[in-house]
Short mmCIF file of N, CA and C in Angstrom, two decimals:
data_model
loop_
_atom_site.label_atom_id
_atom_site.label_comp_id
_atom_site.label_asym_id
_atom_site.label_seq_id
_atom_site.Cartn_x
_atom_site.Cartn_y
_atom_site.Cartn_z
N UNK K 206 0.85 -1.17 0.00
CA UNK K 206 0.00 0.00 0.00
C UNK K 206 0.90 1.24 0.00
N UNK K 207 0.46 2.13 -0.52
CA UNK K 207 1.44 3.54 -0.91
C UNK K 207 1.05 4.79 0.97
N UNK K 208 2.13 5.40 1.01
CA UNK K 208 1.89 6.26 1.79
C UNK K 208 0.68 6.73 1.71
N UNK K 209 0.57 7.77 0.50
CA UNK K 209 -1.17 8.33 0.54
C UNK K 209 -2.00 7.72 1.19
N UNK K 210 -1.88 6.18 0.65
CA UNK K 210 -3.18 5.63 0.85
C UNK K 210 -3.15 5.17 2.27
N UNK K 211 -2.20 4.89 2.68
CA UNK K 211 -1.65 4.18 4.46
C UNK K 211 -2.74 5.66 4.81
N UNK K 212 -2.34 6.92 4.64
CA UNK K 212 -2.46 7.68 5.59
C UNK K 212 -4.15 8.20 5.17
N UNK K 213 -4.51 7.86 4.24
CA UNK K 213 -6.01 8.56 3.86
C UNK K 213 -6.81 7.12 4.65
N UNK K 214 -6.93 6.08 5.01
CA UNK K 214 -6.88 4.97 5.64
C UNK K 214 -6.92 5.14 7.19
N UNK K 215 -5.92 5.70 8.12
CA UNK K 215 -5.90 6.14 8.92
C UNK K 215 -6.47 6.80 8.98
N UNK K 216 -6.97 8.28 8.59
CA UNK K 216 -7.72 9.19 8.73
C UNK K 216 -8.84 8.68 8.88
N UNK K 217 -9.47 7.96 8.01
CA UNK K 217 -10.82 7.63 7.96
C UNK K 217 -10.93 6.60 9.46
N UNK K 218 -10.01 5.90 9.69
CA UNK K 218 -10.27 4.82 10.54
C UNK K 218 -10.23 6.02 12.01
N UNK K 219 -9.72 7.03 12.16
CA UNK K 219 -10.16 7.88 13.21
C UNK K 219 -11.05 8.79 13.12
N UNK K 220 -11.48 8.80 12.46
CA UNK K 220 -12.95 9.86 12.11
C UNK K 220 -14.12 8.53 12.58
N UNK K 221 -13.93 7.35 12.18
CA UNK K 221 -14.81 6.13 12.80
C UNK K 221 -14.80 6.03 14.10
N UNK K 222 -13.44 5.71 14.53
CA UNK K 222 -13.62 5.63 16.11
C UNK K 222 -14.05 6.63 17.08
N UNK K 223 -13.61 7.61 16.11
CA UNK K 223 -14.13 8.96 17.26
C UNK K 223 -16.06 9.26 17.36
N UNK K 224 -16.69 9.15 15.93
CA UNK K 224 -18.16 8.74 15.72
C UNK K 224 -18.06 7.43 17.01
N UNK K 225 -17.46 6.52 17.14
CA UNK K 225 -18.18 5.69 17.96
C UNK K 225 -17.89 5.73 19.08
N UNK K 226 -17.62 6.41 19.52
CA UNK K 226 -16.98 7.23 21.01
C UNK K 226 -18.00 7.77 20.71
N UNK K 227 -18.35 9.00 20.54
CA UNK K 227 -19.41 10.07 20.68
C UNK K 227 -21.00 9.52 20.61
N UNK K 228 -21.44 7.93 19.64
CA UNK K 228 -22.53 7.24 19.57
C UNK K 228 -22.43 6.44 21.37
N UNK K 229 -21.23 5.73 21.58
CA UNK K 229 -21.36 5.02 22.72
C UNK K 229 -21.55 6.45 23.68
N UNK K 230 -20.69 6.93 24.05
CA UNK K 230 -21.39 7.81 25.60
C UNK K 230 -22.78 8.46 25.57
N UNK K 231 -23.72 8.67 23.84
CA UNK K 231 -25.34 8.52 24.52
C UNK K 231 -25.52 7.51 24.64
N UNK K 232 -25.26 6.84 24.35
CA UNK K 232 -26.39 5.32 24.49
C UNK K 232 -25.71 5.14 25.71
N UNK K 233 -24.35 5.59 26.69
CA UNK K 233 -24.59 4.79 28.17
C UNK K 233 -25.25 5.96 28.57
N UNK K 234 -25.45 6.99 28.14
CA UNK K 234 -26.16 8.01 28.96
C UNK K 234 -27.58 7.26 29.37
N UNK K 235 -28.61 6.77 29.02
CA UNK K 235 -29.44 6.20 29.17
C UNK K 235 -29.64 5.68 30.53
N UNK K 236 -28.56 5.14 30.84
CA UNK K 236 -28.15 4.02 32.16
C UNK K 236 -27.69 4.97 33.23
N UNK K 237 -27.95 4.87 34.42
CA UNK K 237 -28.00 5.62 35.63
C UNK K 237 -26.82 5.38 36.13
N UNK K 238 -25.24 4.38 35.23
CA UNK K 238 -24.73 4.08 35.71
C UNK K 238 -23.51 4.55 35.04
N UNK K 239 -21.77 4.63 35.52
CA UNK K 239 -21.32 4.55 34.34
C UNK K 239 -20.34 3.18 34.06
N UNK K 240 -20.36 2.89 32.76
CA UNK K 240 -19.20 1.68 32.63
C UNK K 240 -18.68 0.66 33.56
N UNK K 241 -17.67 2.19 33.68
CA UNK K 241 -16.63 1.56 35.10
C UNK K 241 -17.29 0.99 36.31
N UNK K 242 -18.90 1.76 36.40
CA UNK K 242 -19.45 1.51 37.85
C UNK K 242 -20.49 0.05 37.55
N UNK K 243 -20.63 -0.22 36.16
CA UNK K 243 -21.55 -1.45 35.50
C UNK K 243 -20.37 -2.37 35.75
N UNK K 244 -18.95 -2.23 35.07
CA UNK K 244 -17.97 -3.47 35.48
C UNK K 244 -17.92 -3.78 36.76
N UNK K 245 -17.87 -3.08 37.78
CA UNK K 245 -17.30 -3.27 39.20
C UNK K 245 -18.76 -4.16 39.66
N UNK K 246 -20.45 -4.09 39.60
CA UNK K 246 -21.11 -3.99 40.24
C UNK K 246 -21.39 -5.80 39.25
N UNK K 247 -21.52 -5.29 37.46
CA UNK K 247 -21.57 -6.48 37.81
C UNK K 247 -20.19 -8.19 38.22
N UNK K 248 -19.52 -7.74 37.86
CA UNK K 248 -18.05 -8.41 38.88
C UNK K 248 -18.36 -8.73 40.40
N UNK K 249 -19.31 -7.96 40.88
CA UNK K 249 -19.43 -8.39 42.45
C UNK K 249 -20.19 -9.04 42.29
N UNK K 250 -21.50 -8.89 41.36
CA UNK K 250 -22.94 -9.81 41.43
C UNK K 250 -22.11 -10.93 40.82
N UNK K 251 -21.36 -11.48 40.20
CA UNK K 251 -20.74 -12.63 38.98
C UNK K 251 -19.94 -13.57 40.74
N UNK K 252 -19.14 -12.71 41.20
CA UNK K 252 -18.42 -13.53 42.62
C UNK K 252 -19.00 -13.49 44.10
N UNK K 253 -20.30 -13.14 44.15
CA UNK K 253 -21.63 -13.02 45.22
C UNK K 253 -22.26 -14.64 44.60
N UNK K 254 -22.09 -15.17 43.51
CA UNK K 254 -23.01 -16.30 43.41
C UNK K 254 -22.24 -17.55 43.68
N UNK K 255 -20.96 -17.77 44.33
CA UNK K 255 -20.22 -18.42 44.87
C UNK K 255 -20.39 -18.24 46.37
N UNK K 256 -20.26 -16.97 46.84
CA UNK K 256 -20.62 -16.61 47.94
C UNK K 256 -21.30 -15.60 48.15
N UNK K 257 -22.40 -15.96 48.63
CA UNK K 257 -23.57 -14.50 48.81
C UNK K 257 -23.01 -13.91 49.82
N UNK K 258 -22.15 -14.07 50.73
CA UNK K 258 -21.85 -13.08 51.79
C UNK K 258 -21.36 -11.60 51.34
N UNK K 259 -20.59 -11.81 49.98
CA UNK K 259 -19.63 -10.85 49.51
C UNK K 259 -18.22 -10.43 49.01
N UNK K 260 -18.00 -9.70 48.83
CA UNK K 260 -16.36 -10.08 48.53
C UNK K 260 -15.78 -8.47 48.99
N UNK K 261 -14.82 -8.99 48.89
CA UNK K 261 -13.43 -7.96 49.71
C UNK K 261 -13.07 -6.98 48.95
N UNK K 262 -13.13 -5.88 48.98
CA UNK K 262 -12.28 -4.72 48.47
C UNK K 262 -10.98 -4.70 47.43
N UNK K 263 -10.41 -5.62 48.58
CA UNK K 263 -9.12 -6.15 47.67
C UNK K 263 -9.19 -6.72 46.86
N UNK K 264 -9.92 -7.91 46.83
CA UNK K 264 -9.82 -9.19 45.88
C UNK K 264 -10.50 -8.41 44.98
N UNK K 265 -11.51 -7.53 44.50
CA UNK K 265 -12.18 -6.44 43.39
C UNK K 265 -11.13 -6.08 42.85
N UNK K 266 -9.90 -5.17 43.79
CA UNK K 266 -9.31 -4.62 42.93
C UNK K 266 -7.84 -5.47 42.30
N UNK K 267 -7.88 -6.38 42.71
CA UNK K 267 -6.76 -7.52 42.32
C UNK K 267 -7.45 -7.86 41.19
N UNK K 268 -9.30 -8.80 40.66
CA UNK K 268 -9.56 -9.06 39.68
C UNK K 268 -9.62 -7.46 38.59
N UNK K 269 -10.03 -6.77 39.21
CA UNK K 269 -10.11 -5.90 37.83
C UNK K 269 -8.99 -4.97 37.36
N UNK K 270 -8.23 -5.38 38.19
CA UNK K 270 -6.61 -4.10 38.25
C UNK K 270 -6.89 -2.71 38.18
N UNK K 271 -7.59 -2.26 39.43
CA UNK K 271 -8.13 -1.02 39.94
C UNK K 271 -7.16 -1.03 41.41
N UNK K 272 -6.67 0.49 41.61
CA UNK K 272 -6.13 0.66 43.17
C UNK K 272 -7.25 0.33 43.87
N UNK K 273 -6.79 0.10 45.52
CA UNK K 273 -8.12 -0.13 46.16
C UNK K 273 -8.87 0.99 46.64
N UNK K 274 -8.54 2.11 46.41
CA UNK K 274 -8.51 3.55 46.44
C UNK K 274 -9.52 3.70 45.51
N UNK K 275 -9.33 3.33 43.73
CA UNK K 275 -10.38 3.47 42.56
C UNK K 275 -11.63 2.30 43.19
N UNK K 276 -10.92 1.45 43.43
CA UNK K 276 -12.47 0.39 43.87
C UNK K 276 -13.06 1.02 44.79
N UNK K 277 -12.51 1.89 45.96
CA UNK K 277 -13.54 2.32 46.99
C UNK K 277 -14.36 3.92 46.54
N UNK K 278 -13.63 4.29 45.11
CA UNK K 278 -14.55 5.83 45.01
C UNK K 278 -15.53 5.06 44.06
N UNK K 279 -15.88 3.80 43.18
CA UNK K 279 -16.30 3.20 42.38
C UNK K 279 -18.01 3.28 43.74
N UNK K 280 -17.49 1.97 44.50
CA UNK K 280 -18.19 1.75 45.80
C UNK K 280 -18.82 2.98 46.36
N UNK K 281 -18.12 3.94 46.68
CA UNK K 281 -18.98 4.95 47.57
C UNK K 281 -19.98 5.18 46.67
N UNK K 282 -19.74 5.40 45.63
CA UNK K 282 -20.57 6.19 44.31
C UNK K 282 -22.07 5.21 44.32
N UNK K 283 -21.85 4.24 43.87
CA UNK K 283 -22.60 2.60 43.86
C UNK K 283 -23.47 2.79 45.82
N UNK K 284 -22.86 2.99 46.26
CA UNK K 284 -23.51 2.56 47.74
C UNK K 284 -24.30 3.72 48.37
N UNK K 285 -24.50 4.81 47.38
CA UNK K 285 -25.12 6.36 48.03
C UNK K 285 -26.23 6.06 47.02
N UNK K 286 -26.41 5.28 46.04
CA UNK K 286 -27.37 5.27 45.04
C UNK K 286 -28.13 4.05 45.43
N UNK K 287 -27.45 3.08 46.27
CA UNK K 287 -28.41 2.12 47.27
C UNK K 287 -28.25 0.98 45.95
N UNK K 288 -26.77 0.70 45.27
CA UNK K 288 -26.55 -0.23 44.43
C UNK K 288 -25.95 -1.75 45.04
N UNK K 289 -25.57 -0.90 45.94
CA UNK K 289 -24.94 -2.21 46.61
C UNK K 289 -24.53 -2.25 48.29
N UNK K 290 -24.22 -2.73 48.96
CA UNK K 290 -23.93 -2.58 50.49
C UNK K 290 -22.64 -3.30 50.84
N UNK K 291 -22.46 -2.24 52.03
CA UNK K 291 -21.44 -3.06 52.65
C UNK K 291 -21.25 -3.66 53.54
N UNK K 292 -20.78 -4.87 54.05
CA UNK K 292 -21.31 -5.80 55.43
C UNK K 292 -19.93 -6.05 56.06
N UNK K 293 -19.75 -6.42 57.53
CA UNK K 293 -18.43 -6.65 58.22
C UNK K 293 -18.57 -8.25 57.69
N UNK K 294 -17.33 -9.21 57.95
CA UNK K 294 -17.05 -9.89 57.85
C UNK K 294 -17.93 -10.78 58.98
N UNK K 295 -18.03 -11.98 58.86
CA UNK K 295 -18.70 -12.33 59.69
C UNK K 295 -17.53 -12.89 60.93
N UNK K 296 -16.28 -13.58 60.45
CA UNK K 296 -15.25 -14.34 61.05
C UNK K 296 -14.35 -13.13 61.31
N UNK K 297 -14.03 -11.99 60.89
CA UNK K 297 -13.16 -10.93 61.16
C UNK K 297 -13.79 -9.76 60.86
N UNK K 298 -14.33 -8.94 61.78
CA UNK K 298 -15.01 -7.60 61.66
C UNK K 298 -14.47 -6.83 61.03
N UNK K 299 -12.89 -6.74 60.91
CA UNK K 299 -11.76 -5.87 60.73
C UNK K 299 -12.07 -5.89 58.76
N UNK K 300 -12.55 -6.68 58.38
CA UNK K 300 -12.98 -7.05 57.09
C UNK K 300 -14.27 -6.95 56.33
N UNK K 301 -14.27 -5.96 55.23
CA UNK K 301 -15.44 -5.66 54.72
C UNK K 301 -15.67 -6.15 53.79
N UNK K 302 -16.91 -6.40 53.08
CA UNK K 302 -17.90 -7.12 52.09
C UNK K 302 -18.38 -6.46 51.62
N UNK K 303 -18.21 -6.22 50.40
CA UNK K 303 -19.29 -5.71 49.14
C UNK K 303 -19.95 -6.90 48.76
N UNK K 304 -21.68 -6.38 48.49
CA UNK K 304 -22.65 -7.03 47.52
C UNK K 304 -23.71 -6.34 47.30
N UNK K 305 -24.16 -6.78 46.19
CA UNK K 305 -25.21 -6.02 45.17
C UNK K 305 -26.56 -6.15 45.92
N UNK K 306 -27.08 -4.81 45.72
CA UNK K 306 -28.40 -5.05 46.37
C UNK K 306 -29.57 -5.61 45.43
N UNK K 307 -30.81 -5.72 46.00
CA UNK K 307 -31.56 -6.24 44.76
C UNK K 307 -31.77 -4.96 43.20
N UNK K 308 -31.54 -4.15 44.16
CA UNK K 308 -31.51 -2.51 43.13
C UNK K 308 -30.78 -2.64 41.93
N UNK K 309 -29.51 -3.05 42.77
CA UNK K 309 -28.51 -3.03 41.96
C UNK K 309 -28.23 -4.27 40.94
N UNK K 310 -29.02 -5.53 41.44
CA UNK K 310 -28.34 -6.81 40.76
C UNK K 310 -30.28 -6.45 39.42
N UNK K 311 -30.26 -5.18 39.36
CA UNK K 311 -31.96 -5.33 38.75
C UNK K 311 -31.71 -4.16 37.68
N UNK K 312 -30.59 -3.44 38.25
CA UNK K 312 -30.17 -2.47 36.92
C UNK K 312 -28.94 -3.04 36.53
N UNK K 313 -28.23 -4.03 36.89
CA UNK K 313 -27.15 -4.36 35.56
C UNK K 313 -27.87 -5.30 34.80
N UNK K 314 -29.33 -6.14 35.07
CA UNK K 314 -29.95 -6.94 34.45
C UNK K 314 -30.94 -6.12 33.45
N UNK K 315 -31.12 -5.33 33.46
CA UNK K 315 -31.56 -3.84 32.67
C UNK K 315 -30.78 -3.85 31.62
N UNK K 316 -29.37 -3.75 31.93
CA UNK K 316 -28.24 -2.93 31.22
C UNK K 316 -28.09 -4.50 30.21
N UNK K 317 -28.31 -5.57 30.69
CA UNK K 317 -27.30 -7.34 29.84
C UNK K 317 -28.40 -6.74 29.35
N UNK K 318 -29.71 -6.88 29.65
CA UNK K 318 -30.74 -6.92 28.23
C UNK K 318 -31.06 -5.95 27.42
N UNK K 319 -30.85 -4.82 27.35
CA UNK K 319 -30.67 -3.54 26.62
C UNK K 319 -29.39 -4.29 25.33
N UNK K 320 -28.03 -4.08 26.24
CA UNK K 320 -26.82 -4.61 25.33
C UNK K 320 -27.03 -6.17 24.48
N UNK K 321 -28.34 -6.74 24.93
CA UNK K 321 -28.41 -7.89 24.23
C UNK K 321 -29.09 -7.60 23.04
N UNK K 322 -30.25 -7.03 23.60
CA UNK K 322 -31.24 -6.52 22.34
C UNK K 322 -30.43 -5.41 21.25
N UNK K 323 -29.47 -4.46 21.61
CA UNK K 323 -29.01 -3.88 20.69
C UNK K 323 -28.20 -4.85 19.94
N UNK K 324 -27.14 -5.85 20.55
CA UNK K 324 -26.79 -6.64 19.78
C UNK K 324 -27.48 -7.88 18.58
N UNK K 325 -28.22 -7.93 19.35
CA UNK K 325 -29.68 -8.69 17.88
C UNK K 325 -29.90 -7.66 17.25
N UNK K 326 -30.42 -6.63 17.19
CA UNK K 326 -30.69 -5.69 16.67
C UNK K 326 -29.77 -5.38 15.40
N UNK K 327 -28.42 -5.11 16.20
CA UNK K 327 -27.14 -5.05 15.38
C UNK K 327 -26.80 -6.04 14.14
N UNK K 328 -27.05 -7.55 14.82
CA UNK K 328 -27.19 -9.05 13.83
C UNK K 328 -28.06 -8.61 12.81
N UNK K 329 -29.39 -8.48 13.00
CA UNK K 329 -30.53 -8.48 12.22
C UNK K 329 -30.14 -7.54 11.27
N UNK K 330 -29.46 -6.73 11.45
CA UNK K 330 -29.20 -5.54 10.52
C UNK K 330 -28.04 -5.80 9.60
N UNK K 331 -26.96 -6.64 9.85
CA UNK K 331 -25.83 -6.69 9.10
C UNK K 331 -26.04 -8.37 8.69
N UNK K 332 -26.91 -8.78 9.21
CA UNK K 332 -27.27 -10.13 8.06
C UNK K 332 -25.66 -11.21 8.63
N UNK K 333 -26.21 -12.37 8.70
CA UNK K 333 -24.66 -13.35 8.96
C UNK K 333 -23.87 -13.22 8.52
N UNK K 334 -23.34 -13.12 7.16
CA UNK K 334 -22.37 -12.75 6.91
C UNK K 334 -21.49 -11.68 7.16
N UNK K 335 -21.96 -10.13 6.92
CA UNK K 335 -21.44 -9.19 7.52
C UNK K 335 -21.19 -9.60 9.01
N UNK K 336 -22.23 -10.17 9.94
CA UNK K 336 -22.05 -9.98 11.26
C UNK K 336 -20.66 -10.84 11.64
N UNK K 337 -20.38 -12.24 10.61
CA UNK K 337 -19.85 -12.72 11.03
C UNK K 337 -18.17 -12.14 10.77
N UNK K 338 -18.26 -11.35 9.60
CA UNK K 338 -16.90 -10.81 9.51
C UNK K 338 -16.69 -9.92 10.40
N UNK K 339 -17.79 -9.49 10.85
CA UNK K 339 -17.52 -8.25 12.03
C UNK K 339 -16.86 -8.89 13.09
N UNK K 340 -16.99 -10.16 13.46
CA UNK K 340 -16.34 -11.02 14.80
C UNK K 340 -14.87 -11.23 14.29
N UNK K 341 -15.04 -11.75 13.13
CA UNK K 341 -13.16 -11.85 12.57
C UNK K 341 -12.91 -10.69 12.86
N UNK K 342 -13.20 -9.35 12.04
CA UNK K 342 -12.44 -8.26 12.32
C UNK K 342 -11.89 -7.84 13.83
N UNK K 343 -13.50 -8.18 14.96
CA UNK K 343 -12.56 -7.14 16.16
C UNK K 343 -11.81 -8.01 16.63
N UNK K 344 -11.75 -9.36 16.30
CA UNK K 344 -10.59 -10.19 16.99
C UNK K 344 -9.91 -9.89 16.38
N UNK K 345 -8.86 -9.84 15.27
CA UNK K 345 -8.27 -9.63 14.75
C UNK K 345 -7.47 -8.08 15.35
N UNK K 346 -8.36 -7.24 16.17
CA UNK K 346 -7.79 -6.29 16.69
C UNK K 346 -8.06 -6.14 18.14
N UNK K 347 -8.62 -7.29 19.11
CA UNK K 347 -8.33 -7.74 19.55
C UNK K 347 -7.14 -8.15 19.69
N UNK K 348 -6.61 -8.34 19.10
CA UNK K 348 -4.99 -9.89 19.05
C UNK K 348 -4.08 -9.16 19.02
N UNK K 349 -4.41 -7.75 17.87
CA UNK K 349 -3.14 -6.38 17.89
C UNK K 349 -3.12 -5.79 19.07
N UNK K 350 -4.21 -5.68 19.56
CA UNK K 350 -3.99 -4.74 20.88
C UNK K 350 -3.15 -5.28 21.98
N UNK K 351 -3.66 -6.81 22.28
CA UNK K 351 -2.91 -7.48 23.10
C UNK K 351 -1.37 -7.73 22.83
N UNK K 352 -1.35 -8.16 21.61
CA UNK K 352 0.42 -8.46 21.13
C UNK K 352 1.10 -7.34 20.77
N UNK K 353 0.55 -5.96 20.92
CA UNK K 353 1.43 -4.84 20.51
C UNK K 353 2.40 -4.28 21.60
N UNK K 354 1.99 -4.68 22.77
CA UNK K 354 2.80 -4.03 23.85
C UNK K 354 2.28 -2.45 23.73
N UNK K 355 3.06 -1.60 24.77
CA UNK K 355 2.98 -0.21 25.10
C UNK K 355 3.53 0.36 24.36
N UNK K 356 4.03 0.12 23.45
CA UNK K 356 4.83 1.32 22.52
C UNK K 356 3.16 1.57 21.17
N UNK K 357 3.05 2.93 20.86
CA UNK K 357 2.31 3.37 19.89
C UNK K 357 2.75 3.15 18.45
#
């Protein structure tokens, strides 16, 4: 491929991503929640069904590689909106428990079926074939993102 075209290529491929940046933050506008606060909440409801008691601060921010500092402004945020609670340990008081309240385990079940239906939605519209090249493609950048390392 010739320079020109490398770079008229690029251009276009950031004029796309930036449209889908600006399409995704309305459509989470919708949701009372954001992202970051949908990963954390549902991650607690996903390791609450092993143990309903709850899970630890830490172990949140060990699975999602958040300080425990970001997991607890995530939490305060989540726990003033009555998304989730926090309980002492039952065997060590000194130890706290996050888990989803019914509030909360009732708006990320809101949010899977919204993101499900847009995704049928999405299918129905690009027909199997398109849809299915669409799965090659983001793996495919998928695989770059992961094997590229930190350098740009």
């Amino acid at each position: 491929m010739k320079n020109d075209e490398t770079e008229a290529l690029v251009q276009e491929m950031d004029r796309t991503m930036t449209q889908f940046r600006r399409i995704g933050g309305q459509v989470r506008s919708s949701h009372a929640i954001r992202p970051s606060e949908f990963t954390l909440l549902h991650n607690i409801i996903l390791c609450t069904e092993t143990d309903p008691r709850g899970i630890k601060v830490s172990d949140l921010s060990f699975q999602l590689q958040i300080t425990p500092a970001g997991v607890t402004h995530i939490i305060n945020s989540l726990e003033e909106r009555g998304y989730l609670e926090r309980l002492a340990e039952p065997t060590d008081r000194r130890v706290v428990l996050v888990r989803a309240t019914q509030k909360g385990k009732e708006i990320i079940e809101a949010m899977r079926s919204d993101h499900f239906c847009f995704l049928k939605g999405l299918t129905d519209y690009l027909g199997e074939h398109d849809s299915k090249e669409l799965i090659r493609i983001l793996s495919s950048v998928l695989n770059y993102l992961k094997n590229r390392g930190t350098d740009y």
